[in-house]
PDB file of C-alpha atoms in Angstrom:
ATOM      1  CA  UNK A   1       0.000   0.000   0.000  1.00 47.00           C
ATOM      2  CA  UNK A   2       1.421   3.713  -1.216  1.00 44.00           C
ATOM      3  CA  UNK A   3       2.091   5.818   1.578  1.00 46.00           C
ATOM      4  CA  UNK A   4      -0.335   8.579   0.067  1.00 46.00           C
ATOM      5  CA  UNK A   5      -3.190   5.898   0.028  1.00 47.00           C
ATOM      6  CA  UNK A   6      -2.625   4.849   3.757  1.00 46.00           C
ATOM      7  CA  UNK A   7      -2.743   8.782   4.858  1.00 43.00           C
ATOM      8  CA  UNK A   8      -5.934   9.660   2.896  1.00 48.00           C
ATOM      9  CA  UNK A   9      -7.793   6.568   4.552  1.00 47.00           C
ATOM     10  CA  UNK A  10      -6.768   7.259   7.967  1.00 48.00           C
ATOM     11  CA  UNK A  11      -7.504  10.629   7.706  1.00 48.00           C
ATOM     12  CA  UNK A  12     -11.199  12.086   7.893  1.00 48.00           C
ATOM     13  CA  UNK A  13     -12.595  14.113   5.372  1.00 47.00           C
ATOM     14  CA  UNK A  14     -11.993  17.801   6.151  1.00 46.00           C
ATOM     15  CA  UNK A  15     -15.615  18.831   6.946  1.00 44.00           C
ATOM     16  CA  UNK A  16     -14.968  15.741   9.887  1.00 41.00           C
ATOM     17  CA  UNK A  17     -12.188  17.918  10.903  1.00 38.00           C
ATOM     18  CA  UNK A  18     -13.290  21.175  11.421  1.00 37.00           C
ATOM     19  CA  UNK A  19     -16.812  19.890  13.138  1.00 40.00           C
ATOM     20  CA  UNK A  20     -17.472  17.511  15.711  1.00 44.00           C
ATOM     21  CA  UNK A  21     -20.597  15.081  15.443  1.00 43.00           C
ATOM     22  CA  UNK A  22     -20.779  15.789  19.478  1.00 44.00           C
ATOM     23  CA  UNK A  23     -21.526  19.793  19.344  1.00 46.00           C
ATOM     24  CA  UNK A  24     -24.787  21.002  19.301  1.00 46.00           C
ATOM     25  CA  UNK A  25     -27.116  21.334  16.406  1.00 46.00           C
ATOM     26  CA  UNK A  26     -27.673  24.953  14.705  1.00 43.00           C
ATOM     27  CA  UNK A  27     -30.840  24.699  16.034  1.00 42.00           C
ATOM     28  CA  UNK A  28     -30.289  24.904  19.512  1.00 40.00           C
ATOM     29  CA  UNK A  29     -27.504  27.106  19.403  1.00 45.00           C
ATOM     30  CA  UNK A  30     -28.026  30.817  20.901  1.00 40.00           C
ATOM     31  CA  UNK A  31     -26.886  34.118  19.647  1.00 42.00           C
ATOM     32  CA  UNK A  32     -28.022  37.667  19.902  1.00 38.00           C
ATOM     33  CA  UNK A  33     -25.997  39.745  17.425  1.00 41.00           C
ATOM     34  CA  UNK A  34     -28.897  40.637  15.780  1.00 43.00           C
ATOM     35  CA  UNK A  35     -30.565  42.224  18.634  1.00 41.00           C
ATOM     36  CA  UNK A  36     -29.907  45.937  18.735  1.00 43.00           C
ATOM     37  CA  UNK A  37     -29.024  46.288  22.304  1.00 42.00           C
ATOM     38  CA  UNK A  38     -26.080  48.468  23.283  1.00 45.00           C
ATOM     39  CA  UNK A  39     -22.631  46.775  23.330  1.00 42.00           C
ATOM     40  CA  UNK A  40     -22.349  48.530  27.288  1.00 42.00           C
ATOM     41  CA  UNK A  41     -25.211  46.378  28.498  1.00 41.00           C
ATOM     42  CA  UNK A  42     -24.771  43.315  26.819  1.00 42.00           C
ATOM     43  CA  UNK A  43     -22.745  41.614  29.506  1.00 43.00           C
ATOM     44  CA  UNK A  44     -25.031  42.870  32.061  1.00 47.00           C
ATOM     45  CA  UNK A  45     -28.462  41.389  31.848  1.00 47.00           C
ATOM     46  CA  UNK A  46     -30.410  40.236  34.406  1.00 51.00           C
ATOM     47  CA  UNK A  47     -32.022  36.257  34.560  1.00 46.00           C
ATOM     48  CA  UNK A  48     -35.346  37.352  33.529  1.00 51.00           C
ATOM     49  CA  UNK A  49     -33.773  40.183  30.988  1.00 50.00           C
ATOM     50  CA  UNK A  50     -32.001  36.969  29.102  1.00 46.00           C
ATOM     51  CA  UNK A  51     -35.292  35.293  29.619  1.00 46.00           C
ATOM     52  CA  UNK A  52     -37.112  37.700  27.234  1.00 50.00           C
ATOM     53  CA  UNK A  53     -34.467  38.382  24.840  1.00 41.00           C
ATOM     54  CA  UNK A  54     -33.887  34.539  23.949  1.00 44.00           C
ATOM     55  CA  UNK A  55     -38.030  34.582  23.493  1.00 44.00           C
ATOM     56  CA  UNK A  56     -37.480  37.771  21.151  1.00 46.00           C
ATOM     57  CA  UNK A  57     -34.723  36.541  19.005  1.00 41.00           C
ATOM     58  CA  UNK A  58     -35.486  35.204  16.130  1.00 39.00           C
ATOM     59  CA  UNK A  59     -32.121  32.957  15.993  1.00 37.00           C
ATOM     60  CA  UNK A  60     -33.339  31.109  19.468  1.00 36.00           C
ATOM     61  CA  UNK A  61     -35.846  28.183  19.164  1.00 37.00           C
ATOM     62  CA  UNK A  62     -35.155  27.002  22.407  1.00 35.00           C
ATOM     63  CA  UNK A  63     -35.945  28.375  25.719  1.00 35.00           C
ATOM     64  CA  UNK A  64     -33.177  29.091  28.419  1.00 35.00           C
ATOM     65  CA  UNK A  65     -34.600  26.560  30.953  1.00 39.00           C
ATOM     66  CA  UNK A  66     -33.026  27.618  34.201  1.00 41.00           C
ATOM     67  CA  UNK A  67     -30.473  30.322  35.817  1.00 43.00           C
ATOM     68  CA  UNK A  68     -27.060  28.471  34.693  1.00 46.00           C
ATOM     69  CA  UNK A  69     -25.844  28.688  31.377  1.00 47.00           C
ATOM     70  CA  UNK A  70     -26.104  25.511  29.554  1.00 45.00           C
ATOM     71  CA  UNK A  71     -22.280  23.478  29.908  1.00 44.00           C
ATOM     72  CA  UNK A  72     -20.002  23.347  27.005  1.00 42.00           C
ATOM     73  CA  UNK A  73     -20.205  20.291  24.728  1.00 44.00           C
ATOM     74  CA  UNK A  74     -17.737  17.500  25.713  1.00 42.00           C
ATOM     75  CA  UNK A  75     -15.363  18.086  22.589  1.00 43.00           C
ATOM     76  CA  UNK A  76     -14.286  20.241  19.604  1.00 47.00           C
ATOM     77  CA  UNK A  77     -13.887  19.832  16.222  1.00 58.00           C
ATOM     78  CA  UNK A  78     -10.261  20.927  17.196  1.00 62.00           C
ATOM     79  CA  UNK A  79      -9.348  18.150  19.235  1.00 86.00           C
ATOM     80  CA  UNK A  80     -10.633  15.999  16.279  1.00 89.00           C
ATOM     81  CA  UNK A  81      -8.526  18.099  14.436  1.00 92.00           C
ATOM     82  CA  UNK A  82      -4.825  17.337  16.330  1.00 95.00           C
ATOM     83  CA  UNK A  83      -5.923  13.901  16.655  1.00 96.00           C
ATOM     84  CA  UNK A  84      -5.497  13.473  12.992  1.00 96.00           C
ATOM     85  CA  UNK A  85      -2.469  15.730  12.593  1.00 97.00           C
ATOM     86  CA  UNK A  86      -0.709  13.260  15.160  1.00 98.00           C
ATOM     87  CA  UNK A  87      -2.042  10.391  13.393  1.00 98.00           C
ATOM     88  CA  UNK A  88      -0.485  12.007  10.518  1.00 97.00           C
ATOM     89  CA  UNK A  89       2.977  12.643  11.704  1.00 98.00           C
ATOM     90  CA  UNK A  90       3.137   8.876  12.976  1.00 98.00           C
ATOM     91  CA  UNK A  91       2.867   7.666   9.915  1.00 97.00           C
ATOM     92  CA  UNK A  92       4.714   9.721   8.286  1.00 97.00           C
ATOM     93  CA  UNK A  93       7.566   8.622  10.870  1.00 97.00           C
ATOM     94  CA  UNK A  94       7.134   4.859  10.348  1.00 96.00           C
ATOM     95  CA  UNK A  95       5.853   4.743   7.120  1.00 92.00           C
ATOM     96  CA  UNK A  96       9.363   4.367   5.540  1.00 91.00           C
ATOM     97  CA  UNK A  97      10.760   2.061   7.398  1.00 94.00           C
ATOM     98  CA  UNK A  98       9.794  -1.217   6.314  1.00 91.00           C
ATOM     99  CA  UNK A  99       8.040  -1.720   9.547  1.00 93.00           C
ATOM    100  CA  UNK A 100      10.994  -1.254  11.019  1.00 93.00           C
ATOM    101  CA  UNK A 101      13.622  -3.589   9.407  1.00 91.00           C
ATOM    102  CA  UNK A 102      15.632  -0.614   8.592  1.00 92.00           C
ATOM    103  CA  UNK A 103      15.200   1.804  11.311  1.00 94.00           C
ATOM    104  CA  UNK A 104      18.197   3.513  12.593  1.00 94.00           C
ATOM    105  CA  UNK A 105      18.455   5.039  16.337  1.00 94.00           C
ATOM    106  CA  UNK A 106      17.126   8.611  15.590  1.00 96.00           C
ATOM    107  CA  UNK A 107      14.236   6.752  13.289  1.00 96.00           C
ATOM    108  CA  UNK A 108      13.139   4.759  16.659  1.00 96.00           C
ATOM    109  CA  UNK A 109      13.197   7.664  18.407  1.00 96.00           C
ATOM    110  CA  UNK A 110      10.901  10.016  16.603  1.00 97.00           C
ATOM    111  CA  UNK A 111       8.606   6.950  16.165  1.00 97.00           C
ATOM    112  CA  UNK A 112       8.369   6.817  20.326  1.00 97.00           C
ATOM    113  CA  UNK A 113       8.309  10.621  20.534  1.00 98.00           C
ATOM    114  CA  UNK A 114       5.434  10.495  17.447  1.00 98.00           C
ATOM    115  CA  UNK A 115       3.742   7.898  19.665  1.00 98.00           C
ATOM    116  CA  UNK A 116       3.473   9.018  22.735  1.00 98.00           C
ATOM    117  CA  UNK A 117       2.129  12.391  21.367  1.00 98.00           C
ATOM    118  CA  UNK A 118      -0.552  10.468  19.906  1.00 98.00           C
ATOM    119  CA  UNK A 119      -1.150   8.213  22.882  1.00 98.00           C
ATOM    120  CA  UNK A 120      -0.700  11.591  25.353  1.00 97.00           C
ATOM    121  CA  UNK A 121      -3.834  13.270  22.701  1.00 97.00           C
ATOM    122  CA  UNK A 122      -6.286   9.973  22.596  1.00 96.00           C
ATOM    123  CA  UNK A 123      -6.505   9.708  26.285  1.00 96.00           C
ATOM    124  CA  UNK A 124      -6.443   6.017  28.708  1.00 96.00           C
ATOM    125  CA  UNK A 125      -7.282   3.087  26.960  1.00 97.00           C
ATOM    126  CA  UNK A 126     -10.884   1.649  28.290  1.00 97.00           C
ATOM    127  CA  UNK A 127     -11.754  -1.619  26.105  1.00 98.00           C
ATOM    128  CA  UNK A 128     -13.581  -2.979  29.077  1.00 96.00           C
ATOM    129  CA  UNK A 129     -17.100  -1.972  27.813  1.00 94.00           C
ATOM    130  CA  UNK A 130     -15.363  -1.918  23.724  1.00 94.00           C
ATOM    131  CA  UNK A 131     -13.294  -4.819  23.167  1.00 96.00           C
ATOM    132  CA  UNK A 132     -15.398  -4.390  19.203  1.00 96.00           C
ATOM    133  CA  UNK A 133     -12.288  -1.878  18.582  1.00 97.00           C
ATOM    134  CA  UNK A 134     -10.065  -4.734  18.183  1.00 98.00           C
ATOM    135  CA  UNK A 135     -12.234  -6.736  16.121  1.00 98.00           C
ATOM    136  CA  UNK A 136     -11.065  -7.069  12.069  1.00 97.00           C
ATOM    137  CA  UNK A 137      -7.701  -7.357  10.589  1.00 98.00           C
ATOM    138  CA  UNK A 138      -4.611  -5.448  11.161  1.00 98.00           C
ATOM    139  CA  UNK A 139      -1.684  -4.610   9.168  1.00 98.00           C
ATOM    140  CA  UNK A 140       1.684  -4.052  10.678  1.00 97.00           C
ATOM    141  CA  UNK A 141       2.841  -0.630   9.516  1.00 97.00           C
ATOM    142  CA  UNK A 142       5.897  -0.750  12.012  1.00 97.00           C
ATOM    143  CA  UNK A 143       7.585  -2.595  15.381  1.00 96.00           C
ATOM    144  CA  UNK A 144      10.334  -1.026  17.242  1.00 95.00           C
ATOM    145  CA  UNK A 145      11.454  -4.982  18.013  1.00 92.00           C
ATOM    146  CA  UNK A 146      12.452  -5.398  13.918  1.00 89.00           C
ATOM    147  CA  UNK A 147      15.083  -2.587  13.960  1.00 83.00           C
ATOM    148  CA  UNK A 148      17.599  -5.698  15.646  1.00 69.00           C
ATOM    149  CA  UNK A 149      17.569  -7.066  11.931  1.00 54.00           C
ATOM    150  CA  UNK A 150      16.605 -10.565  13.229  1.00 50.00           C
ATOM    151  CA  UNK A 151      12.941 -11.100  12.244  1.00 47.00           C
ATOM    152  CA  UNK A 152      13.467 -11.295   8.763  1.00 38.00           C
ATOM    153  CA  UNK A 153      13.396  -8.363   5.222  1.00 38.00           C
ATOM    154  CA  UNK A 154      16.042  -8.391   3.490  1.00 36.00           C
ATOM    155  CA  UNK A 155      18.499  -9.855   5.713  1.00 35.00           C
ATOM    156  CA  UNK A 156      18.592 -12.601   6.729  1.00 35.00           C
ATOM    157  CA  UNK A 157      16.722 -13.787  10.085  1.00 39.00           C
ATOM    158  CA  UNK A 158      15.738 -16.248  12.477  1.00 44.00           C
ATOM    159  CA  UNK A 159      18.310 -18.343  13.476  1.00 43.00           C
ATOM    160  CA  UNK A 160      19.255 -20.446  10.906  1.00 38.00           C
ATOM    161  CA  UNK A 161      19.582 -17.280   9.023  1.00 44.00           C
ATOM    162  CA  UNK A 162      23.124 -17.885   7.931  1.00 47.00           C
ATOM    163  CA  UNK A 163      21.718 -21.638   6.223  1.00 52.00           C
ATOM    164  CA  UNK A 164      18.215 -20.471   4.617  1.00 60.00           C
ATOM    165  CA  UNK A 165      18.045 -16.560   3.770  1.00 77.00           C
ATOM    166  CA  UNK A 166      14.370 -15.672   5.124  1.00 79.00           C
ATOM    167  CA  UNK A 167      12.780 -12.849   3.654  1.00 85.00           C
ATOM    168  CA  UNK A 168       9.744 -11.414   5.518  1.00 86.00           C
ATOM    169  CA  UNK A 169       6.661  -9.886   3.666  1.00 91.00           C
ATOM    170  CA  UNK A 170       3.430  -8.069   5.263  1.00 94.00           C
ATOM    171  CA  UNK A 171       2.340  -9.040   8.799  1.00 96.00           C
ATOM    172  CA  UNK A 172      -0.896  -8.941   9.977  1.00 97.00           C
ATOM    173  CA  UNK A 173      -3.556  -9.417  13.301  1.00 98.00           C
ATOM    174  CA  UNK A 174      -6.477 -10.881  12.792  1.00 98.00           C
ATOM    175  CA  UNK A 175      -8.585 -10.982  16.059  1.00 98.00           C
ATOM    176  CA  UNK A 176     -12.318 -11.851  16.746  1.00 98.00           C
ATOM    177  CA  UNK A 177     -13.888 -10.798  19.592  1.00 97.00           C
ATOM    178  CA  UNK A 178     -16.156 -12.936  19.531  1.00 97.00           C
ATOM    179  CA  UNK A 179     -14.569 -16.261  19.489  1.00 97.00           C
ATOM    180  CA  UNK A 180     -11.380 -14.461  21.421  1.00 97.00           C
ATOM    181  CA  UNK A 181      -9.293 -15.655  18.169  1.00 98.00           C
ATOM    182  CA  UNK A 182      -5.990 -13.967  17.959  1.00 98.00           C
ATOM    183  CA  UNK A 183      -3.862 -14.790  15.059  1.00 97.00           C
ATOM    184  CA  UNK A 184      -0.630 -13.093  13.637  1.00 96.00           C
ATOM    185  CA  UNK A 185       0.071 -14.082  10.527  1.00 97.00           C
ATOM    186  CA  UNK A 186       3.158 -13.732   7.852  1.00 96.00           C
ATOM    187  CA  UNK A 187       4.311 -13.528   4.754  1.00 95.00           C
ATOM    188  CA  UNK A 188       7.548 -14.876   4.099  1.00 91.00           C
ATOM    189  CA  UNK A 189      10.211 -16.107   1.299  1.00 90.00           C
ATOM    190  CA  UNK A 190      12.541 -19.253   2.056  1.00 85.00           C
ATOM    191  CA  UNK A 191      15.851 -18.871  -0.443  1.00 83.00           C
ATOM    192  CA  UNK A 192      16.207 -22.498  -1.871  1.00 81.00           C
ATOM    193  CA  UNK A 193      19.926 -23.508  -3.781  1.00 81.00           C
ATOM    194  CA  UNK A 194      20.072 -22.922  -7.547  1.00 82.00           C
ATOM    195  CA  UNK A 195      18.070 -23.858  -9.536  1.00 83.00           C
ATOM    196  CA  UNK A 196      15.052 -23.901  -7.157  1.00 83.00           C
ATOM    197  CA  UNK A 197      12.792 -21.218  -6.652  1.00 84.00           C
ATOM    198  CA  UNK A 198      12.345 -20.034  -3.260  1.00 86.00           C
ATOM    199  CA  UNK A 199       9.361 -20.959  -1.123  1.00 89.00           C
ATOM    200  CA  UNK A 200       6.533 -18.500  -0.843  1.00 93.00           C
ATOM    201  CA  UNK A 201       4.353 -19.100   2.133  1.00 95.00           C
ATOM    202  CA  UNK A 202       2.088 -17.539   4.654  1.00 96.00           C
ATOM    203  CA  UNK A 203       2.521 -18.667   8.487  1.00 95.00           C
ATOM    204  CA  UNK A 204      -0.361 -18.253  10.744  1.00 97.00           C
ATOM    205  CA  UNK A 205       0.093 -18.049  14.614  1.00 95.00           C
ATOM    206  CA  UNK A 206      -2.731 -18.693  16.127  1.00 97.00           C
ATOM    207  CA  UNK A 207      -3.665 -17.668  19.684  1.00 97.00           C
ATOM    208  CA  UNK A 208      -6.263 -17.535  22.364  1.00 97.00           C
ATOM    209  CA  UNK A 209      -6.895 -14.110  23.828  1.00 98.00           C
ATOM    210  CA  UNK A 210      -8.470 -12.219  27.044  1.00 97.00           C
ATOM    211  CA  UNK A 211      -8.375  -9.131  28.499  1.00 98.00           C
ATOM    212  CA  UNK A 212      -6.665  -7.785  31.891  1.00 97.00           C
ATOM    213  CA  UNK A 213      -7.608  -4.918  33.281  1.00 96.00           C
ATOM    214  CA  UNK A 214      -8.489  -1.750  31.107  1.00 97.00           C
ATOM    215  CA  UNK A 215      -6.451  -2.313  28.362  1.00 97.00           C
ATOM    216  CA  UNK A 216      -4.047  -5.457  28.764  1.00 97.00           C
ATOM    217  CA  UNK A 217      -4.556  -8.183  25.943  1.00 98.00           C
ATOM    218  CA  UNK A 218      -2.992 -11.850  27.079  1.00 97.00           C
ATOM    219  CA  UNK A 219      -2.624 -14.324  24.081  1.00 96.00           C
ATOM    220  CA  UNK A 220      -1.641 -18.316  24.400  1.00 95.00           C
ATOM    221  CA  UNK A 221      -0.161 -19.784  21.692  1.00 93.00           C
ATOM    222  CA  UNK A 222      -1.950 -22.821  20.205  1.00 94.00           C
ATOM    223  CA  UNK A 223      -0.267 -23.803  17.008  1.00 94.00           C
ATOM    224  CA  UNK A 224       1.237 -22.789  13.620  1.00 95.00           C
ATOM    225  CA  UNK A 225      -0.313 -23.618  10.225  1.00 96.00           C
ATOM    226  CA  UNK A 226       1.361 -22.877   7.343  1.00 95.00           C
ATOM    227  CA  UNK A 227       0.063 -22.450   3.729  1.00 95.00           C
ATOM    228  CA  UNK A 228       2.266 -22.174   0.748  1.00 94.00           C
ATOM    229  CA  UNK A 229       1.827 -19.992  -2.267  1.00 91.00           C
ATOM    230  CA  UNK A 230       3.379 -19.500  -5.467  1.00 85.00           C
ATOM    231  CA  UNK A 231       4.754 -22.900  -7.509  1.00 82.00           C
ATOM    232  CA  UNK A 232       3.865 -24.906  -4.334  1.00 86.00           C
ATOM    233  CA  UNK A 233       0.337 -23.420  -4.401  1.00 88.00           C
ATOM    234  CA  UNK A 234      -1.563 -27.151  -4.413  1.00 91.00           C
ATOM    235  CA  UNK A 235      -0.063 -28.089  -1.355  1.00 91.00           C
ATOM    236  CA  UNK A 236      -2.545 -27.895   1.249  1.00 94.00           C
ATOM    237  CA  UNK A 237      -2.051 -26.232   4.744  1.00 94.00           C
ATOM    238  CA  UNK A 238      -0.580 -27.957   7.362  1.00 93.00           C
ATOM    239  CA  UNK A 239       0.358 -27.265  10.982  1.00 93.00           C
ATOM    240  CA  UNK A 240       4.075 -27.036  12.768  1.00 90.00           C
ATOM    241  CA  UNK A 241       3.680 -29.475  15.581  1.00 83.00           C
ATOM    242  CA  UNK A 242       4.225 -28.056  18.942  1.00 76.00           C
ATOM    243  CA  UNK A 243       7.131 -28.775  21.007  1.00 68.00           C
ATOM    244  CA  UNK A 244       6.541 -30.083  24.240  1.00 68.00           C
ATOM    245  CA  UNK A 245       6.444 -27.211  27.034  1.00 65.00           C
ATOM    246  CA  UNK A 246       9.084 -29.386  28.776  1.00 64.00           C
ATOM    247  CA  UNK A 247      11.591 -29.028  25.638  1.00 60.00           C
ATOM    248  CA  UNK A 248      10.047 -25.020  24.928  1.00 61.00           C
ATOM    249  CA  UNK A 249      13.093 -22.807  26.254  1.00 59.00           C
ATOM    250  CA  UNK A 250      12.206 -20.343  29.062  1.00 61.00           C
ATOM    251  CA  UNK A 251      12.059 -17.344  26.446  1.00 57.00           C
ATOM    252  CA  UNK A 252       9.067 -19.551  24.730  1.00 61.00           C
ATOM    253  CA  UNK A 253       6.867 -20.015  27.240  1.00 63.00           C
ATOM    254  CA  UNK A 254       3.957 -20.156  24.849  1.00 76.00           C
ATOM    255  CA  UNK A 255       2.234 -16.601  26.179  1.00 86.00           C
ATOM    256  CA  UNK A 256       2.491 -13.375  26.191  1.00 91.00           C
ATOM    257  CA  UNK A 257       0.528  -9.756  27.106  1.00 94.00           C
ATOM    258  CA  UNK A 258       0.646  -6.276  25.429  1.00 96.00           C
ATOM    259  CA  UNK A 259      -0.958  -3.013  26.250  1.00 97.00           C
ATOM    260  CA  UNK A 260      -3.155  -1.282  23.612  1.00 98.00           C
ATOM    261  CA  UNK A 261      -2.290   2.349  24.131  1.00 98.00           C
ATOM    262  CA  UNK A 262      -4.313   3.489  21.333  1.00 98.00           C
ATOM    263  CA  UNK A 263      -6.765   2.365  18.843  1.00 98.00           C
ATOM    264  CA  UNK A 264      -9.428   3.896  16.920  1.00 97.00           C
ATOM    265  CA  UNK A 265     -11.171   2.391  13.549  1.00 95.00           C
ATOM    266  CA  UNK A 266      -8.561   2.624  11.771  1.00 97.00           C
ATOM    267  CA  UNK A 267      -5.109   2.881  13.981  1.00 98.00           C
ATOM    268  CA  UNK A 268      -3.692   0.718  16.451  1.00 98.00           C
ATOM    269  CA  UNK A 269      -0.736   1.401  18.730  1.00 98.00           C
ATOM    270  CA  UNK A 270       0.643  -1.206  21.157  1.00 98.00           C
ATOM    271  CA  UNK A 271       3.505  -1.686  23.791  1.00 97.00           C
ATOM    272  CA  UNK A 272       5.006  -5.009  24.593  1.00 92.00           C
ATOM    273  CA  UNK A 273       5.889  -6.923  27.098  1.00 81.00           C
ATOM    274  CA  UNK A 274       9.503  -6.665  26.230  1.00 81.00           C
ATOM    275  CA  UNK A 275       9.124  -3.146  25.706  1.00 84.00           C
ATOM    276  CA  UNK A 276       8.384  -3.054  22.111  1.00 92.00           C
ATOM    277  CA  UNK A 277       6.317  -0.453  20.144  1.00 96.00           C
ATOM    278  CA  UNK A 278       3.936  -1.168  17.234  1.00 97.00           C
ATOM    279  CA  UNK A 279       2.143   0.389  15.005  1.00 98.00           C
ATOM    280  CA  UNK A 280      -1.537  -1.162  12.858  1.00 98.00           C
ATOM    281  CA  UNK A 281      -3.425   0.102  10.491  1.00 98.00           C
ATOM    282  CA  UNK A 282      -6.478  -1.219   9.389  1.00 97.00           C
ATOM    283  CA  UNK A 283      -6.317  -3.715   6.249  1.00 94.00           C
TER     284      UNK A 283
END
């Protein structure tokens, strides 16, 4: 996906960002500049005095029901506003980095300082009454954790890097709320010796999730399924099997948890257990 694409669906439409669905309708809204009333005594008006010049107006169709002023509305098209110019300048950060695989030390540094604007702006995560803003598929636009060059791209990765050159493609999430289905899944390239093609495949991860707390998402690992693509397209999928906990090495263990630190319907920003920051977009 272009860069230019991924801004112009994240971002709203400008009328969405100079309004706010959460103000007040024209209709209610009160105003009398068209009264001719001297500017000396406009701030000085009696109860009963504003009483009968919201009646008079002709811009009033509401009635001023009591002695307070009605209370501002609970947010501004502004807010909406920086919202999406932080949403902007995150992904403008990370956008380039092939989800991190070639981020250098300043690059993971504006992508914390772009994140924690963003995460400062949207507020606490609450997904105890609207877990539904996880549901749907994710695409990994960037993780902090790639920059070590060891996950994959163009170097090679995992640990038998040196033997099979791995090259890794898009990443996703796909999670259901409903069923509490949590899957990562990946692209990736295994280099085979001349003449061979390499292997194309797509490696699914699936997982188990609930929530902790507020905003804390714990997955267990079930199993691996793998489905190959390109020349080897007939194969059908079949899963890894899964190594006996008592043979899984301690850095394994099979779970994990993460924080979601912001998320709205189309952005996703999470933080690690192992300290590492990430970055989803809608797919």
């Amino acid at each position: 996906m272009a860069a230019s694409s991924t801004f112009s669906s994240l971002l709203p439409s400008p009328p969405a960002l100079l309004s706010d669905h959460r103000s007040p309708p024209s209709s209610i809204r009160f105003s009398f500049s068209s009264l001719t009333v001297p500017k000396s005594s406009r701030l000085g008006f009696t109860v009963s005095e504003r009483r009968n010049l919201a009646a008079n107006s002709s811009l009033v169709e509401v009635s001023i029901g009591g002695e307070r002023d009605p209370p501002p509305p609970s947010g501004s098209g502004g807010d909406d506003k920086g919202i999406a110019l932080l949403k902007l300048k995150l992904l403008s950060v990370v956008s380039g980095l092939n989800r991190g695989l070639v981020a250098s030390v300043d690059d993971l540094q504006r992508a914390e300082v772009a994140a924690k604007e963003l995460e400062t702006a949207g507020g606490p995560v609450d997904l105890t009454d609207d877990l539904d803003k996880l549901q749907g598929k994710w695409r990994l636009l960037y993780s902090s954790a790639f920059s070590s060059r060891s996950l994959g791209g163009s170097r090679p990765g995992l640990p038998t890097g040196r033997l099979i050159p791995v090259t890794l493609g898009q990443v996703f999430q796909r999670i259901d709320v409903f069923s509490k289905d949590f899957d990562n899944i990946a692209e990736v390239e295994l280099g085979a010796p001349w003449p061979f093609p390499p292997l194309e495949a797509t490696a699914t991860l699936a997982h188990k999730f609930e929530l902790l707390g507020t905003c804390k998402i714990k997955i267990t690992f079930e199993k691996t399924t793998v489905k190959t693509s390109g020349n080897l397209s007939q194969i059908p999928p079949f899963d890894i099997p899964r190594l006996p906990d008592s043979f899984r090495p301690s850095s394994n263990p099979g779970t994990g948890d993460f924080e979601v630190t912001y998320v709205d319907d189309n952005l996703r920003i999470t933080r690690g257990d192992r300290g590492e920051l990430r970055v989803f977009v809608i797919a």
